[in-house]
Every structure is written in structure tokens, then in C-alpha cells.
PDB file of C-alpha atoms in Angstrom:
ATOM      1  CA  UNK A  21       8.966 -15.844  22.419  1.00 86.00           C
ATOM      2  CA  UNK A  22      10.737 -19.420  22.057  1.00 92.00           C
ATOM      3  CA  UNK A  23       8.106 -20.807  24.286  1.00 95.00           C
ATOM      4  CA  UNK A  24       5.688 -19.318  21.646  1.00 96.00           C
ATOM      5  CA  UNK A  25       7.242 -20.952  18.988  1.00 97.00           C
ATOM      6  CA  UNK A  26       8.136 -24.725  20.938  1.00 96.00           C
ATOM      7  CA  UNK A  27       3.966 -24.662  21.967  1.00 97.00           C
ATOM      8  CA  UNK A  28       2.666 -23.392  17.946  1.00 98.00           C
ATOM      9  CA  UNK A  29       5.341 -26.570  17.155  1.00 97.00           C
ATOM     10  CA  UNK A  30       3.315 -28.920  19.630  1.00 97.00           C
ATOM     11  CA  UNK A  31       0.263 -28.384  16.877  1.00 98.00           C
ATOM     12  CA  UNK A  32       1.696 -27.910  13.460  1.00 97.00           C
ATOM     13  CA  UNK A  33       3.751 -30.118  11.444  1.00 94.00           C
ATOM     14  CA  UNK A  34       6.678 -27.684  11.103  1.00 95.00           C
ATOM     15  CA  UNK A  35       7.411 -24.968   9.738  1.00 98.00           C
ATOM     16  CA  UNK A  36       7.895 -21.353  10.122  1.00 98.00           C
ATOM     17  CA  UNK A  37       6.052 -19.659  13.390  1.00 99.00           C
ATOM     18  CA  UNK A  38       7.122 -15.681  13.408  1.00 98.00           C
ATOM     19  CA  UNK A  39       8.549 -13.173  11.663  1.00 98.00           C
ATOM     20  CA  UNK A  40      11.042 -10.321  13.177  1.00 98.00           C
ATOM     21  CA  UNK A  41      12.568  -7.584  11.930  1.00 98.00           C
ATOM     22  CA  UNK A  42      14.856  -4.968  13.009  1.00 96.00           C
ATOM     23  CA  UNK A  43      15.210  -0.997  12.871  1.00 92.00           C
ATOM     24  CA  UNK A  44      17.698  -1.796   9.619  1.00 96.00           C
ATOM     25  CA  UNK A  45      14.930  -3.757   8.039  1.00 95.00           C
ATOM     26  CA  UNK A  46      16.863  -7.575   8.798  1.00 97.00           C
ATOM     27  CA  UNK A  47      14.357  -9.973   9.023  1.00 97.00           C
ATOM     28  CA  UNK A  48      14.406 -13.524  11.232  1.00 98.00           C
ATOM     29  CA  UNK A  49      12.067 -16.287  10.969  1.00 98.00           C
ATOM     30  CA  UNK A  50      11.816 -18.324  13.976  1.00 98.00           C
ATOM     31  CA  UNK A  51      10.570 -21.947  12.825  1.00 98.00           C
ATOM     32  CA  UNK A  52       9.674 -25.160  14.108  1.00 97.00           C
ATOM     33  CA  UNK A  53      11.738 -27.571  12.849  1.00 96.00           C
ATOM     34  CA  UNK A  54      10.116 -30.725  14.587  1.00 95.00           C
ATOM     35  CA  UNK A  55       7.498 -32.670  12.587  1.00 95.00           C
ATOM     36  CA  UNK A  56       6.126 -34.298  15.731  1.00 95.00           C
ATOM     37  CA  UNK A  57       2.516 -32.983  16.625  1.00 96.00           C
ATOM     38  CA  UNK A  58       0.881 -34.307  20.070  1.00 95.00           C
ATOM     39  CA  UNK A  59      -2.417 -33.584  18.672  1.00 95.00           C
ATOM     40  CA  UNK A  60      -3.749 -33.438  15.927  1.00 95.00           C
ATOM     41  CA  UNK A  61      -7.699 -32.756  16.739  1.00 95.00           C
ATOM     42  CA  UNK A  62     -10.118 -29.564  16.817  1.00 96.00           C
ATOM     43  CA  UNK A  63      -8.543 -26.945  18.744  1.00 97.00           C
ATOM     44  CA  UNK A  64      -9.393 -23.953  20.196  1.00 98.00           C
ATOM     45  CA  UNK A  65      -7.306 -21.053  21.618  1.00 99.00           C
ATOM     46  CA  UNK A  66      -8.909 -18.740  23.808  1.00 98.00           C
ATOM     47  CA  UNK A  67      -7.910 -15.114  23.977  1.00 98.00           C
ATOM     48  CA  UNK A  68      -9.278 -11.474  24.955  1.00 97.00           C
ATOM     49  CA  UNK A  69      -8.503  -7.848  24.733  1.00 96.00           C
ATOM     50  CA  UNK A  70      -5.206  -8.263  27.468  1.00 97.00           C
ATOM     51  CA  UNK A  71      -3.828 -11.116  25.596  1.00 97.00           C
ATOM     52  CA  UNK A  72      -0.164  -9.531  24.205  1.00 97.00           C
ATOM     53  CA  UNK A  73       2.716 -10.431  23.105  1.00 96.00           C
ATOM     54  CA  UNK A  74       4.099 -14.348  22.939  1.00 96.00           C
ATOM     55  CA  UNK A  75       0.248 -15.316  23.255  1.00 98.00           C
ATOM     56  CA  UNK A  76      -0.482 -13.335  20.195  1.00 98.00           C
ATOM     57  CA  UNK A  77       2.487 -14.772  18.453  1.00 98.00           C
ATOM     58  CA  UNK A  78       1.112 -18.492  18.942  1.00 98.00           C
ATOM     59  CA  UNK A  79      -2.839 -17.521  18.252  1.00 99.00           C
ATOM     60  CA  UNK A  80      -1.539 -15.466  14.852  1.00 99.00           C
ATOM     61  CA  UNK A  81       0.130 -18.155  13.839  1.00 99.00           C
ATOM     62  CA  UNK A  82      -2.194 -21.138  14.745  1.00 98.00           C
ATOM     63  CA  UNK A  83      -4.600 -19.310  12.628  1.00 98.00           C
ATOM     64  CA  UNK A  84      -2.363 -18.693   9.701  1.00 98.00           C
ATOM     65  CA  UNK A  85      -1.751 -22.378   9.390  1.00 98.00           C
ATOM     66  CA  UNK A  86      -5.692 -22.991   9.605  1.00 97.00           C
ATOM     67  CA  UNK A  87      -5.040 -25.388  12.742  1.00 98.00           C
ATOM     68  CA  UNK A  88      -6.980 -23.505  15.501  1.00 98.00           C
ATOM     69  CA  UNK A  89     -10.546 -21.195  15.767  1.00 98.00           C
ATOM     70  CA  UNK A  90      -9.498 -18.423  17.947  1.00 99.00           C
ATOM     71  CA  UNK A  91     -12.300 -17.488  20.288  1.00 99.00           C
ATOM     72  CA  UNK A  92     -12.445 -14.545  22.329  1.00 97.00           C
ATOM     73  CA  UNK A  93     -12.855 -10.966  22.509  1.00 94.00           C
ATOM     74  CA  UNK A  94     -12.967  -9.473  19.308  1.00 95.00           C
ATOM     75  CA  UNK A  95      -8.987  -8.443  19.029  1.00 96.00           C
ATOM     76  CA  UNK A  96      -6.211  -8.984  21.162  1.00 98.00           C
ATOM     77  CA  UNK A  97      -3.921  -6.128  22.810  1.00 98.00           C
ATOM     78  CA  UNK A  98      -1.504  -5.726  19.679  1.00 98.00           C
ATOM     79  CA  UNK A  99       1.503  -5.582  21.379  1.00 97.00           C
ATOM     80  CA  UNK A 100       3.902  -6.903  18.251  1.00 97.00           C
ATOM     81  CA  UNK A 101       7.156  -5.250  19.732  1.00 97.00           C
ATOM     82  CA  UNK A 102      10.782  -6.498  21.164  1.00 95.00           C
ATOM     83  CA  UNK A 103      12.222  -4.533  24.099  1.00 94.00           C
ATOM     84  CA  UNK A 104      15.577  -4.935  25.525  1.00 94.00           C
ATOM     85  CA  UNK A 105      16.657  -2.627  28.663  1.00 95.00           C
ATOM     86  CA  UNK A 106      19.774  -1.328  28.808  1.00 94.00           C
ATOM     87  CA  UNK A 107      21.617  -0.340  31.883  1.00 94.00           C
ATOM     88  CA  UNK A 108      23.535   3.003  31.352  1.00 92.00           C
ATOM     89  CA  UNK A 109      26.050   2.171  33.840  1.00 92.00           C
ATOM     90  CA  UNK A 110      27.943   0.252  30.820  1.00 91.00           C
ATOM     91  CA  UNK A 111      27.931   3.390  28.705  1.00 90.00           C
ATOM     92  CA  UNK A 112      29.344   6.068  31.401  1.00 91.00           C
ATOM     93  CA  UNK A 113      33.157   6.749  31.024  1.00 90.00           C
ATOM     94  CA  UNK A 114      35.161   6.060  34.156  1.00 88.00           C
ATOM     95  CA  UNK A 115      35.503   9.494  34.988  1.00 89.00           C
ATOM     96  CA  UNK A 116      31.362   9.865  35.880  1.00 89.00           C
ATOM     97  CA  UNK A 117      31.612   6.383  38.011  1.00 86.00           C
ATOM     98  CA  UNK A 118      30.465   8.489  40.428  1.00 88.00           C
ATOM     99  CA  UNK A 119      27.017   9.056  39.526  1.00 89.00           C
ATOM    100  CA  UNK A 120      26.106   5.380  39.282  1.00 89.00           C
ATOM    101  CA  UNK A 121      23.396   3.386  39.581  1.00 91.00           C
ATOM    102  CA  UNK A 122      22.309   5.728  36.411  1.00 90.00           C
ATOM    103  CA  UNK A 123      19.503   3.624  35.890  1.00 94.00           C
ATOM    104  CA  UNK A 124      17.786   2.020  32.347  1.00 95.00           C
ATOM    105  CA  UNK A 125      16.536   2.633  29.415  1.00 94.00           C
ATOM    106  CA  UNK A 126      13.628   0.333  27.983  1.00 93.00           C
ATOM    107  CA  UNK A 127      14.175   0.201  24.288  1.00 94.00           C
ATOM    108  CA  UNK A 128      12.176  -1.335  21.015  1.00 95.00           C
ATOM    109  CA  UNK A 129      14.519  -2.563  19.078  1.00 96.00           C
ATOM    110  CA  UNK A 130      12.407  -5.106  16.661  1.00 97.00           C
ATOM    111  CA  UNK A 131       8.776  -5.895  15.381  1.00 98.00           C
ATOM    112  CA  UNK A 132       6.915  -9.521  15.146  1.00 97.00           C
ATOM    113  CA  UNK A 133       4.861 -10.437  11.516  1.00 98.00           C
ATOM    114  CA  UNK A 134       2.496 -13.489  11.047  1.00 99.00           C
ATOM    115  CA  UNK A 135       3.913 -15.867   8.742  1.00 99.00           C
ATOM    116  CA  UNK A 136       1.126 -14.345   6.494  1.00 98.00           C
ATOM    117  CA  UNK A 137       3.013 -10.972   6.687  1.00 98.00           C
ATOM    118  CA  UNK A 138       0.836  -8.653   8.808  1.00 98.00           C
ATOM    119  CA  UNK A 139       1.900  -7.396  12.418  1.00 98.00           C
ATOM    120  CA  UNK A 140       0.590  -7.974  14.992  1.00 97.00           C
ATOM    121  CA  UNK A 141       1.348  -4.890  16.463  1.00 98.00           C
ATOM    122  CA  UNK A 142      -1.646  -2.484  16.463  1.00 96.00           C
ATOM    123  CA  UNK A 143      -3.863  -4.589  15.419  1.00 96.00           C
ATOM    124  CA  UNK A 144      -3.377  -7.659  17.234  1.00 97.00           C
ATOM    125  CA  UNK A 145      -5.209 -11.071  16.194  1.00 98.00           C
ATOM    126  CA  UNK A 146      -8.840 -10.841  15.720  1.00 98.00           C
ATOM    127  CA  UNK A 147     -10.620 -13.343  16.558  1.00 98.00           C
ATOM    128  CA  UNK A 148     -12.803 -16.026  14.482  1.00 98.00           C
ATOM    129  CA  UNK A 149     -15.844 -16.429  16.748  1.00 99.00           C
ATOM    130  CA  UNK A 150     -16.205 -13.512  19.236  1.00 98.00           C
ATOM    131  CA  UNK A 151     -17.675 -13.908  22.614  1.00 98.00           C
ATOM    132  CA  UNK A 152     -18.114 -10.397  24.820  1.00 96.00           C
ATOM    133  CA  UNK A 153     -14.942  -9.295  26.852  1.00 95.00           C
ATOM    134  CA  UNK A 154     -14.606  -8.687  30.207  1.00 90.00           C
ATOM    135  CA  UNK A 155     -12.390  -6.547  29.551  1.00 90.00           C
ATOM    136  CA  UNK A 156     -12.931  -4.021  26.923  1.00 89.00           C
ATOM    137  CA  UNK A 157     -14.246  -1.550  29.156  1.00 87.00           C
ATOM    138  CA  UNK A 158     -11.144  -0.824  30.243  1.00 88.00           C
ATOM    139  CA  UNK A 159     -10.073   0.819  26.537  1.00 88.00           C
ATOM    140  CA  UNK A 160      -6.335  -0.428  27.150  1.00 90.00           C
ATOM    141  CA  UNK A 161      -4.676  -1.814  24.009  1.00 94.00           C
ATOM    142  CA  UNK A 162      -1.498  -1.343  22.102  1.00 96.00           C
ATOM    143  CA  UNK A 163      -2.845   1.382  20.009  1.00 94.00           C
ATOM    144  CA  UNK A 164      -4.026   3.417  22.570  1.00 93.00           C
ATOM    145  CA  UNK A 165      -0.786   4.117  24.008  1.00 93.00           C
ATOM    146  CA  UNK A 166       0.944   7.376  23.281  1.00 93.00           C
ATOM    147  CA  UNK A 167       3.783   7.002  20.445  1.00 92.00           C
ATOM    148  CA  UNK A 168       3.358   3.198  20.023  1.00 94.00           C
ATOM    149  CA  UNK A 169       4.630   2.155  16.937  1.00 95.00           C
ATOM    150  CA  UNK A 170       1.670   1.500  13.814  1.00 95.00           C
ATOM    151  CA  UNK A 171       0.459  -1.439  11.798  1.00 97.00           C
ATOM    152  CA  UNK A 172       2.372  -2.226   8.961  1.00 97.00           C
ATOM    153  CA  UNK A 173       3.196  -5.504   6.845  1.00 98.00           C
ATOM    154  CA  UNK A 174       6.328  -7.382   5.519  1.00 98.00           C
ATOM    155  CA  UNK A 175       6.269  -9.731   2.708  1.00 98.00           C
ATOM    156  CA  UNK A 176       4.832 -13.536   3.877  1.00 98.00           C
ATOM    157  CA  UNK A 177       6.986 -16.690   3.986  1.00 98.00           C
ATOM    158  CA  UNK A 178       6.046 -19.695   2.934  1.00 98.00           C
ATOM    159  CA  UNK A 179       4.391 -22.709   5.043  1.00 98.00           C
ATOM    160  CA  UNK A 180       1.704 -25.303   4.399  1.00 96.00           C
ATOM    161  CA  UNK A 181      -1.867 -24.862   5.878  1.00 96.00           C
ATOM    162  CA  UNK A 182      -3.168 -27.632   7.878  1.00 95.00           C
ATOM    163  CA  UNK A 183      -5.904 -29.555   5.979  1.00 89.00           C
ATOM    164  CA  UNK A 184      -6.439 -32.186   8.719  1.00 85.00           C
ATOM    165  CA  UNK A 185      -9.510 -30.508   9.836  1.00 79.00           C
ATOM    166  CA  UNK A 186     -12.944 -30.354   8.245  1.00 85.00           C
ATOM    167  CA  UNK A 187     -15.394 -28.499   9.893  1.00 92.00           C
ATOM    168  CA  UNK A 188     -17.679 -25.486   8.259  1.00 95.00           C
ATOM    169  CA  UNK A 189     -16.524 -22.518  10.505  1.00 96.00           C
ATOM    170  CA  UNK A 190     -19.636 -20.050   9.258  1.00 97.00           C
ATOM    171  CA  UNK A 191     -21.551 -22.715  10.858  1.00 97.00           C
ATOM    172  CA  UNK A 192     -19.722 -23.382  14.234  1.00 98.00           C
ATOM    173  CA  UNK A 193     -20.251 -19.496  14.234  1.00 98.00           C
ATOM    174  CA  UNK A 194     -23.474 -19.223  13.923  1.00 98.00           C
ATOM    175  CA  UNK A 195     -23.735 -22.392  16.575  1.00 98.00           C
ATOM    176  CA  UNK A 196     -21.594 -20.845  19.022  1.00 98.00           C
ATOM    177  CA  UNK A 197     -23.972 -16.866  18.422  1.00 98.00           C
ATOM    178  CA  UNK A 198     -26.923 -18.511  19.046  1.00 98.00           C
ATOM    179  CA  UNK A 199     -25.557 -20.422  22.172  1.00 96.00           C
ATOM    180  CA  UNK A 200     -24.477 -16.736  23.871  1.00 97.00           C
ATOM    181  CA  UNK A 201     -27.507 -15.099  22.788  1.00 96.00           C
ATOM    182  CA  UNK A 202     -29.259 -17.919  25.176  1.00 96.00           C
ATOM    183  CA  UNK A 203     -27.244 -17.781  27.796  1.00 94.00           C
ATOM    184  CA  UNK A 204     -27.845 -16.562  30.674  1.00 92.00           C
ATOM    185  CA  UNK A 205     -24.107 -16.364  32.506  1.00 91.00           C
ATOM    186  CA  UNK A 206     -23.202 -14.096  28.961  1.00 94.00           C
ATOM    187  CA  UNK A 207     -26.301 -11.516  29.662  1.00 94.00           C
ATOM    188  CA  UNK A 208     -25.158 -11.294  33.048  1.00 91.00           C
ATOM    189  CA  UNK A 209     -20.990 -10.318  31.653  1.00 92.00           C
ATOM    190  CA  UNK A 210     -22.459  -8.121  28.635  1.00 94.00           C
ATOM    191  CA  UNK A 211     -24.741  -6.166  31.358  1.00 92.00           C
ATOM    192  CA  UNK A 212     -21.824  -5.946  33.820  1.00 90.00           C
ATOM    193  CA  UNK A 213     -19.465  -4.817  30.785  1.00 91.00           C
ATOM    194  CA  UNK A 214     -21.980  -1.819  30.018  1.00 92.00           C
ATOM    195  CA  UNK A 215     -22.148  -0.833  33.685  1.00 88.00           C
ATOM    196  CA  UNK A 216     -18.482  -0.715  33.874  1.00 87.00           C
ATOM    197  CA  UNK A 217     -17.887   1.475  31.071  1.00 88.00           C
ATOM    198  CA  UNK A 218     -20.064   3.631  32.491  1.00 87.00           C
ATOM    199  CA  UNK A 219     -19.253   4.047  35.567  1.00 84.00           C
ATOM    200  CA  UNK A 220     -15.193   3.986  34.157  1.00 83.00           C
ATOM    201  CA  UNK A 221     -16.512   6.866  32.523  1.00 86.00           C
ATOM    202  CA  UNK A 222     -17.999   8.825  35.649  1.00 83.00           C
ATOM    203  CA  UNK A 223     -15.824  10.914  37.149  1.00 80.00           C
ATOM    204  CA  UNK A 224     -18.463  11.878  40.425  1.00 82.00           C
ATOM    205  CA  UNK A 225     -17.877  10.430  43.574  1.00 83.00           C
ATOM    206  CA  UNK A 226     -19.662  11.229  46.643  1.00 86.00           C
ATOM    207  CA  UNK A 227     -17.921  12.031  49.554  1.00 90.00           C
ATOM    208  CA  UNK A 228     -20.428  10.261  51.882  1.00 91.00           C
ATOM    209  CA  UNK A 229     -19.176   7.690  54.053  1.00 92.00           C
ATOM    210  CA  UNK A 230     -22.708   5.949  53.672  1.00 92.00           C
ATOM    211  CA  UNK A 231     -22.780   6.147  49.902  1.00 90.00           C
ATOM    212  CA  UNK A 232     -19.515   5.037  50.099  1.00 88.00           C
ATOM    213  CA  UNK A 233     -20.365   1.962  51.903  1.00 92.00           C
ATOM    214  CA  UNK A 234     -23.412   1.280  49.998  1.00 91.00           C
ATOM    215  CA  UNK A 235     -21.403   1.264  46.663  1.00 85.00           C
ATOM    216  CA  UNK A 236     -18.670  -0.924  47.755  1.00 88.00           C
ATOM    217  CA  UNK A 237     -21.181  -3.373  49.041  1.00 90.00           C
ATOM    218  CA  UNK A 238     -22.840  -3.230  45.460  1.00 86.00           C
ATOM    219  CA  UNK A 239     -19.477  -3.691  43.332  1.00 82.00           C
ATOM    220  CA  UNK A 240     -18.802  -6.786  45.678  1.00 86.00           C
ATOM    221  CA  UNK A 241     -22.133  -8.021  44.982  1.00 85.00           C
ATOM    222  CA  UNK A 242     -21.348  -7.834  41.577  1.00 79.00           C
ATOM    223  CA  UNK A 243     -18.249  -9.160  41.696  1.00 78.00           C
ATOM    224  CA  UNK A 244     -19.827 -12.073  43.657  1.00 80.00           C
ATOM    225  CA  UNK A 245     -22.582 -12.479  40.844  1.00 77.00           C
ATOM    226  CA  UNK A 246     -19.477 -12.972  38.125  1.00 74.00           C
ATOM    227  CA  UNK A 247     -17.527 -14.944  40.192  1.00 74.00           C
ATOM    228  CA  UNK A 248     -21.067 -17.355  40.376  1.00 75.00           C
ATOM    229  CA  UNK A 249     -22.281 -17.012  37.078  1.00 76.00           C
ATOM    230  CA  UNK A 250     -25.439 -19.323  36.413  1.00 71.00           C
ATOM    231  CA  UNK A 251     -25.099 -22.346  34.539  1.00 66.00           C
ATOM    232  CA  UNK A 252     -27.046 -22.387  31.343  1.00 66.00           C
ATOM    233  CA  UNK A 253     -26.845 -26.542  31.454  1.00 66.00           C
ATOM    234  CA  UNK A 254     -24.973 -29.004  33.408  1.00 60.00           C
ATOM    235  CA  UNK A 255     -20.936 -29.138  32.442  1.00 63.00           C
ATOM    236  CA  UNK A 256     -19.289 -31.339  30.484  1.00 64.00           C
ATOM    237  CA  UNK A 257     -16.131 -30.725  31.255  1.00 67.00           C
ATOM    238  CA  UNK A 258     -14.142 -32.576  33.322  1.00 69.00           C
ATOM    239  CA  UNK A 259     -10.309 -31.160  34.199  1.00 65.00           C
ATOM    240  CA  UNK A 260      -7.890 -34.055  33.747  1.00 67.00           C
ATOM    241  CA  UNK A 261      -4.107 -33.854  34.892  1.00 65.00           C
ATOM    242  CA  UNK A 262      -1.104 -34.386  32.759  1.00 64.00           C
ATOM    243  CA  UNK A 263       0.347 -37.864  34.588  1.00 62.00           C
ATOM    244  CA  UNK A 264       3.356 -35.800  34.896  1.00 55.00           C
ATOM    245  CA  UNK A 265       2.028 -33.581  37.417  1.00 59.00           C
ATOM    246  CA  UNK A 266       1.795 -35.392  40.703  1.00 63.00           C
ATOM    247  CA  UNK A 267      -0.326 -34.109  43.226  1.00 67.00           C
ATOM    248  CA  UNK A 268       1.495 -32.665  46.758  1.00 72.00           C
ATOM    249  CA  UNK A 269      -0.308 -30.613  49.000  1.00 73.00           C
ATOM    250  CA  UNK A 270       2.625 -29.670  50.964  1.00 76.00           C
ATOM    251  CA  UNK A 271       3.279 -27.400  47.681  1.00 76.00           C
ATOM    252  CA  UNK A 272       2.593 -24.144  48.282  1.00 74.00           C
ATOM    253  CA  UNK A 273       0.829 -24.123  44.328  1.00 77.00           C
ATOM    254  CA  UNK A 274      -1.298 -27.305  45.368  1.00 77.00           C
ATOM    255  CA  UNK A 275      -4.472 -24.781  46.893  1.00 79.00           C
ATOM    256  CA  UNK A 276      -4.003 -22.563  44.147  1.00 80.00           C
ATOM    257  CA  UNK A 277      -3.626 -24.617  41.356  1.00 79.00           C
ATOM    258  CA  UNK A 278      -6.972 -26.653  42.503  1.00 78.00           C
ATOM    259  CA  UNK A 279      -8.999 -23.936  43.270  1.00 81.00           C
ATOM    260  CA  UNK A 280      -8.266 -22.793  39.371  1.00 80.00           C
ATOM    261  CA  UNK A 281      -9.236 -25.582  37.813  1.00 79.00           C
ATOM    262  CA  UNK A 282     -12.163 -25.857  39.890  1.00 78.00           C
ATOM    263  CA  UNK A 283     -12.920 -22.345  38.798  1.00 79.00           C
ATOM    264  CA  UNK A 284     -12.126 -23.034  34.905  1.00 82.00           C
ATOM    265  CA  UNK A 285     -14.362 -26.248  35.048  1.00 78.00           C
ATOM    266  CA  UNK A 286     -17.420 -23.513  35.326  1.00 80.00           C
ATOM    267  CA  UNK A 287     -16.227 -20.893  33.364  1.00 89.00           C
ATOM    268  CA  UNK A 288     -18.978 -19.604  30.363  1.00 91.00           C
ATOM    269  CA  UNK A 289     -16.067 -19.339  28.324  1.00 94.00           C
ATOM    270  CA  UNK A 290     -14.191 -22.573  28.550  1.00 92.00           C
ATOM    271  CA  UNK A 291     -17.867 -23.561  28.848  1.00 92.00           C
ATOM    272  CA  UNK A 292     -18.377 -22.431  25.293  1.00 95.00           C
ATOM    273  CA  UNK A 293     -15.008 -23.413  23.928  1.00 96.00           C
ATOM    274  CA  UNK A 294     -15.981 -26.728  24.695  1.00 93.00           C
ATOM    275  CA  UNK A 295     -19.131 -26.299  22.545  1.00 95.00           C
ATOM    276  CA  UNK A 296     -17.528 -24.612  19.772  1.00 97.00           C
ATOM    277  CA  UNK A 297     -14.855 -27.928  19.628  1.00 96.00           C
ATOM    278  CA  UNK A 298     -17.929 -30.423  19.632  1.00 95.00           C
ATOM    279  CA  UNK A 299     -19.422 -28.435  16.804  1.00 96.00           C
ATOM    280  CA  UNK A 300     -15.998 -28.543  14.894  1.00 96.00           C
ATOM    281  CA  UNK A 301     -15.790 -32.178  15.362  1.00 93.00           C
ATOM    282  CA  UNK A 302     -18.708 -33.263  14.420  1.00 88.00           C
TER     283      UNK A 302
END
């Protein structure tokens, strides 16, 4: 949660970030006091259907302030909730030592708001452009979890919008449909979404060995086919590192970290973030 707040800081001004309140109806606000920004340009924060909790608090509130176009899936998870777990060994009396470890109880004690005033429990942060998810076949978000806790709202605090920015966003939408409609990498994730869901939704399996086989070699097929989705028109995008990072390949991170960013400089939808931030800039 405070490295929500310290990265909203990096793009705002200052100001207030979140909003939590307790069982008793105390509310905190956690702000950023510093009125450094590092950047001050079009920005973009991606997010889909799994994105919960501290990234929801810093794409709510970048959008409050009007300083970021949230692209992604069309809500996030709307998990808006503090837990703490407590270890019942404090709370036995001596005499029942005995039957410890007693284990732990995970408990919500506390609820995030948007600056604005809504949760983002529930409902989580919908996004301003939205781009098909990967994801949503899966059906797993906040509110369909048995007993979680409902939307409400709390009255807003003040802050000031960011006005840097001038861009029309109906029109950097409209850009950025017609772009996905085109493409061919985002036919290829819409048609693998649908054939998830339904086979999520079958239930039959065969008990064939051979039909077995023959399945498994089409999933990883498929799975090859997203991992090499076709590239609508050369990239743009070229990965720079922060000076601060120094490369070392004795690190056991060095593979993995380049193999991401050779992976994220052909992704469709850093691919299209980056066209949605040329349209907002222009």
C-alpha cells in the first residue's frame, strides 16, 4: 500500500492518494506530500481482470486526478480490503500452552476509497479504453467470492486534477478500437478467450490415452500460437534500462529479467499502449 502511494506520488503533484476506513467508521487518508513529479507526459497504466489490490489503489487514483488512461480489461479484480493475520497463540491463557501452534486467523479489518469516494472493492477500476482479457474466462474477481464484502462509497476528499494534459480521450478511443478490430494478434486472444470459456465450462473428459495426447498437443499449440502472436506492423518500441540497473549475468535475475523484456517488447498490449500514448500526445 505505501509503495502504491510513493509510485501515484512519482506522477502527481501531491496530494491525497487513498482513502481507508475501519469497522468503527475512522477514516485515513494516505497522501503524497512531495511536489516533485519525474514525469510529467502522457501516461498509460495497463491493467486486467487479476490486477488487485495496491495496483488498483495507484490506477484508481491516477485516474481520479485525470493524469493517466487506464487500458486494459474492462474492470480490475476489486479487491478494496485490508487483512491482518493474527496468530492465536497470543490469545491462549497459559494454562492451554499446550495445544500450541493453534494456528491463524486471516482477518479484514479495513476498506480502501478513491479520493473520489467510491471503493474499489467490488467493483474495482474500470478501465478507459478496453482491450480483450486474457483472462476473463476464468470468472475470478472480488465479487465472485463467497461473503466478500459489497460496493459502497464514503464522502470524497479534496485534490486538484491534473490539467497538464490535452488530448481528446473519445478520440484516442476510437483510435485505439479501430487499431484492435485490425489486428490480427487481438483476433487470435479474443478467439482463444472464447475457446477457453468453453472448454472451462465442459466438464467431459475422455478417458483415452490417445485423446488425451491429442488434446494436450493442441492446448500447447495454442499456447505456442499466444506466446508468438503475429505482428500487425513492425515495433516501435525499444526497452531502455534505468542507468541504475547495471547489467550482471552472474545474477541469477539477469536470464529472467532479459527474456521479459524481450517478451514485453512484442507484446499486442504494450504494443497498443504505445499507440494509445502517441495518439494522446499528439
Amino acid at each position: 500500500m505505501d509503495d502504491a502511494v510513493s509510485m501515484s506520488g512519482l506522477f502527481i503533484k501531491k496530494g491525497p492518494v487513498v482513502q481507508i476506513k475501519d469497522g468503527a467508521g475512522r477514516t485515513d487518508v494516505l497522501s503524497d506530500n512531495d511536489p516533485r513529479v519525474v514525469y510529467q507526459g502522457p501516461l498509460v497504466v495497463l491493467v486486467n481482470s487479476l490486477s488487485a489490490s495496491a495496483s488498483e489503489i495507484l490506477a484508481a487514483a491516477l485516474q481520479d486526478y485525470g493524469r493517466a488512461v487506464i487500458v486494459g480489461g474492462p474492470s480490475t479484480f476489486g479487491k478494496g480490503t485490508v487483512q491482518i493475520v493474527a496468530d492465536l497463540d497470543q490469545y491462549l491463557p497459559r494454562q492451554l500452552a499446550g495445544v500450541k501452534p493453534s494456528g491463524s486467523l486471516r482477518l479484514t479489518i479495513k476498506k480502501f476509497y478513491r479520493v473520489s469516494g467510491g471503493s474499489t472493492q467490488w467493483k474495482g477500476v474500470t478501465a478507459d479504453i478496453s482491450l480483450p482479457d486474457l483472462y476473463s474466462y476464468l470468472g475470478i474477481q472480488e465479487k465472485t467470492m463467497d461473503y466478500s464484502l459489497p460496493w459502497d462509497t464514503t464522502s470524497p476528499v479534496s485534490y486538484k486534477r491534473w490539467t497538464s494534459e490535452k488530448y481528446n480521450l473519445d478520440l484516442v478511443k476510437k483510435n485505439s478500437a479501430s487499431r484492435v478490430k485490425a489486428s490480427k494478434a487481438f483476433k487470435l486472444i479474443v478467439e482463444d478467450i472464447a475457446r477457453l470459456r468453453k472448454q472451462k465450462e465442459d466438464s467431459k473428459e475422455s478417458l483415452r490415452f490417445s485423446s488425451f495426447l491429442a488434446k494436450q498437443k493442441f492446448l500447447k499449440e495454442e499456447a505456442d500460437q499466444l506466446q508468438n502472436l503475429p505482428v500487425d506492423e513492425p515495433s516501435y518500441i525499444r526497452i531502455v534500462r534505468p542507468k541504475v540497473d547495471k547489467e550482471n549475468p552472474t545474477n541469477p535475475n539477469y536470464q529472467k529479467n532479459k527474456e521479459w523484456l524481450k517478451q514485453i517488447s512484442k507484446d499486442a498490449y504494450v504494443d497498443e499502449a504505445w499507440h494509445i500514448l502517441a495518439d494522446m500526445a499528439r
